[in-house]
């Protein structure tokens, strides 16, 4: 083919421009591949321990907790109703691709179950978590301790732990808290999006104030529950709670706390995120903030999508403010409908670590802390406090009618009596009257 001189110049100019565009793209792609490979090598050494996954909720909603209805070892993006469900992000193939070595599976019941059937629902959810781990022994290892997590990782399995999301699951009872620990629960989120009679939830801090505070953070009963959680070895989880509750718990606890799925309020001013002054308390406490992947907590401008760069900003802010020892991952998959672009499901964790490597602000040792070593450290510290408190007596205080009434909770489904006078009971330890069984 012959070209005129003018056409030849135009062709060469176009060809040159195309190469100017193509070469940087090729270089960027190659650099990303190199960072991704390094990220995967880091996660091979220290896999991700994710603080919060709601797959058990989907087992209840989509399969009625019948594990025969779902093949967890299959690609659920190809299986209905999981494929079209907006809250479905998890299966074993994607967990393996995402380099996950530990997962806190959440036994969640909605706030609407409070003072109704929250306790039996919670027990059922613990049961399905245990059955899930037992059903896939080549991939999952049921865990109740930091040592169990380390054992699972050494044996190339995914440590599977039980978490309770929402204090309404214990129905204001230290006895129920103790029994949930015996069933395997290793952290309790003090509230969900509703107050309990002893703790205020995050919505009290929202600009629209959908609920009003009832406890100024934690009531006296709530403060005693923190001590009981320390004694038992249950991690105190401050995601979902009000700022006043965060501060009260941090001032009371003798063990490190976690935020199992929260991000940085300074980066996205949402009531579910953690403010800087509380982050400073977390550092002093030795605790951990596990960053959430939900679009609405990562990017507060509703006109924009949340990007990987936005999530990096949250992780980086926490590290810059309180150091690399106090940040972790709590994506909240299967409890959210919209994840960060580029982190669309549990297979994508290496992308986050590659992006952090690209910033040049993270060493490989620091990234191993982020992925899981920080969580193991906190868990071991909680266990050490438990061991040091073995001689302490169990909590015997009961919730009072005054506290329940103040929280404006219905008790129509409760047949047990409440103590009427808080002070005479708490201060003088007057035993409540006992109603004798009719013969």
CSV table of C-alpha atoms in Angstrom, one decimal, residues 6 16 58-59 62 92 94 113 145 171 203 227 241 249 256 275 280 302 324 340 381 402:
chain,number,residue,atom,x,y,z
A,6,UNK,CA,0.7,14.0,4.4
A,16,UNK,CA,3.4,7.4,17.9
A,58,UNK,CA,-27.4,-16.0,54.4
A,59,UNK,CA,-27.5,-19.7,55.4
A,62,UNK,CA,-31.6,-18.6,51.8
A,92,UNK,CA,-14.7,-21.7,49.7
A,94,UNK,CA,-13.1,-17.5,46.7
A,113,UNK,CA,-35.9,-10.3,67.8
A,145,UNK,CA,-8.5,-19.8,70.7
A,171,UNK,CA,-31.1,-10.6,76.6
A,203,UNK,CA,-27.5,5.6,65.5
A,227,UNK,CA,-15.8,-7.0,83.5
A,241,UNK,CA,-21.9,1.3,69.4
A,249,UNK,CA,-16.0,0.5,77.5
A,256,UNK,CA,-7.7,-5.0,74.6
A,275,UNK,CA,-13.3,9.1,65.6
A,280,UNK,CA,-6.0,7.2,70.4
A,302,UNK,CA,-23.2,9.2,47.9
A,324,UNK,CA,0.6,-0.5,62.3
A,340,UNK,CA,-15.6,-1.2,47.4
A,381,UNK,CA,-3.9,-10.7,75.3
A,402,UNK,CA,-35.8,0.6,85.7
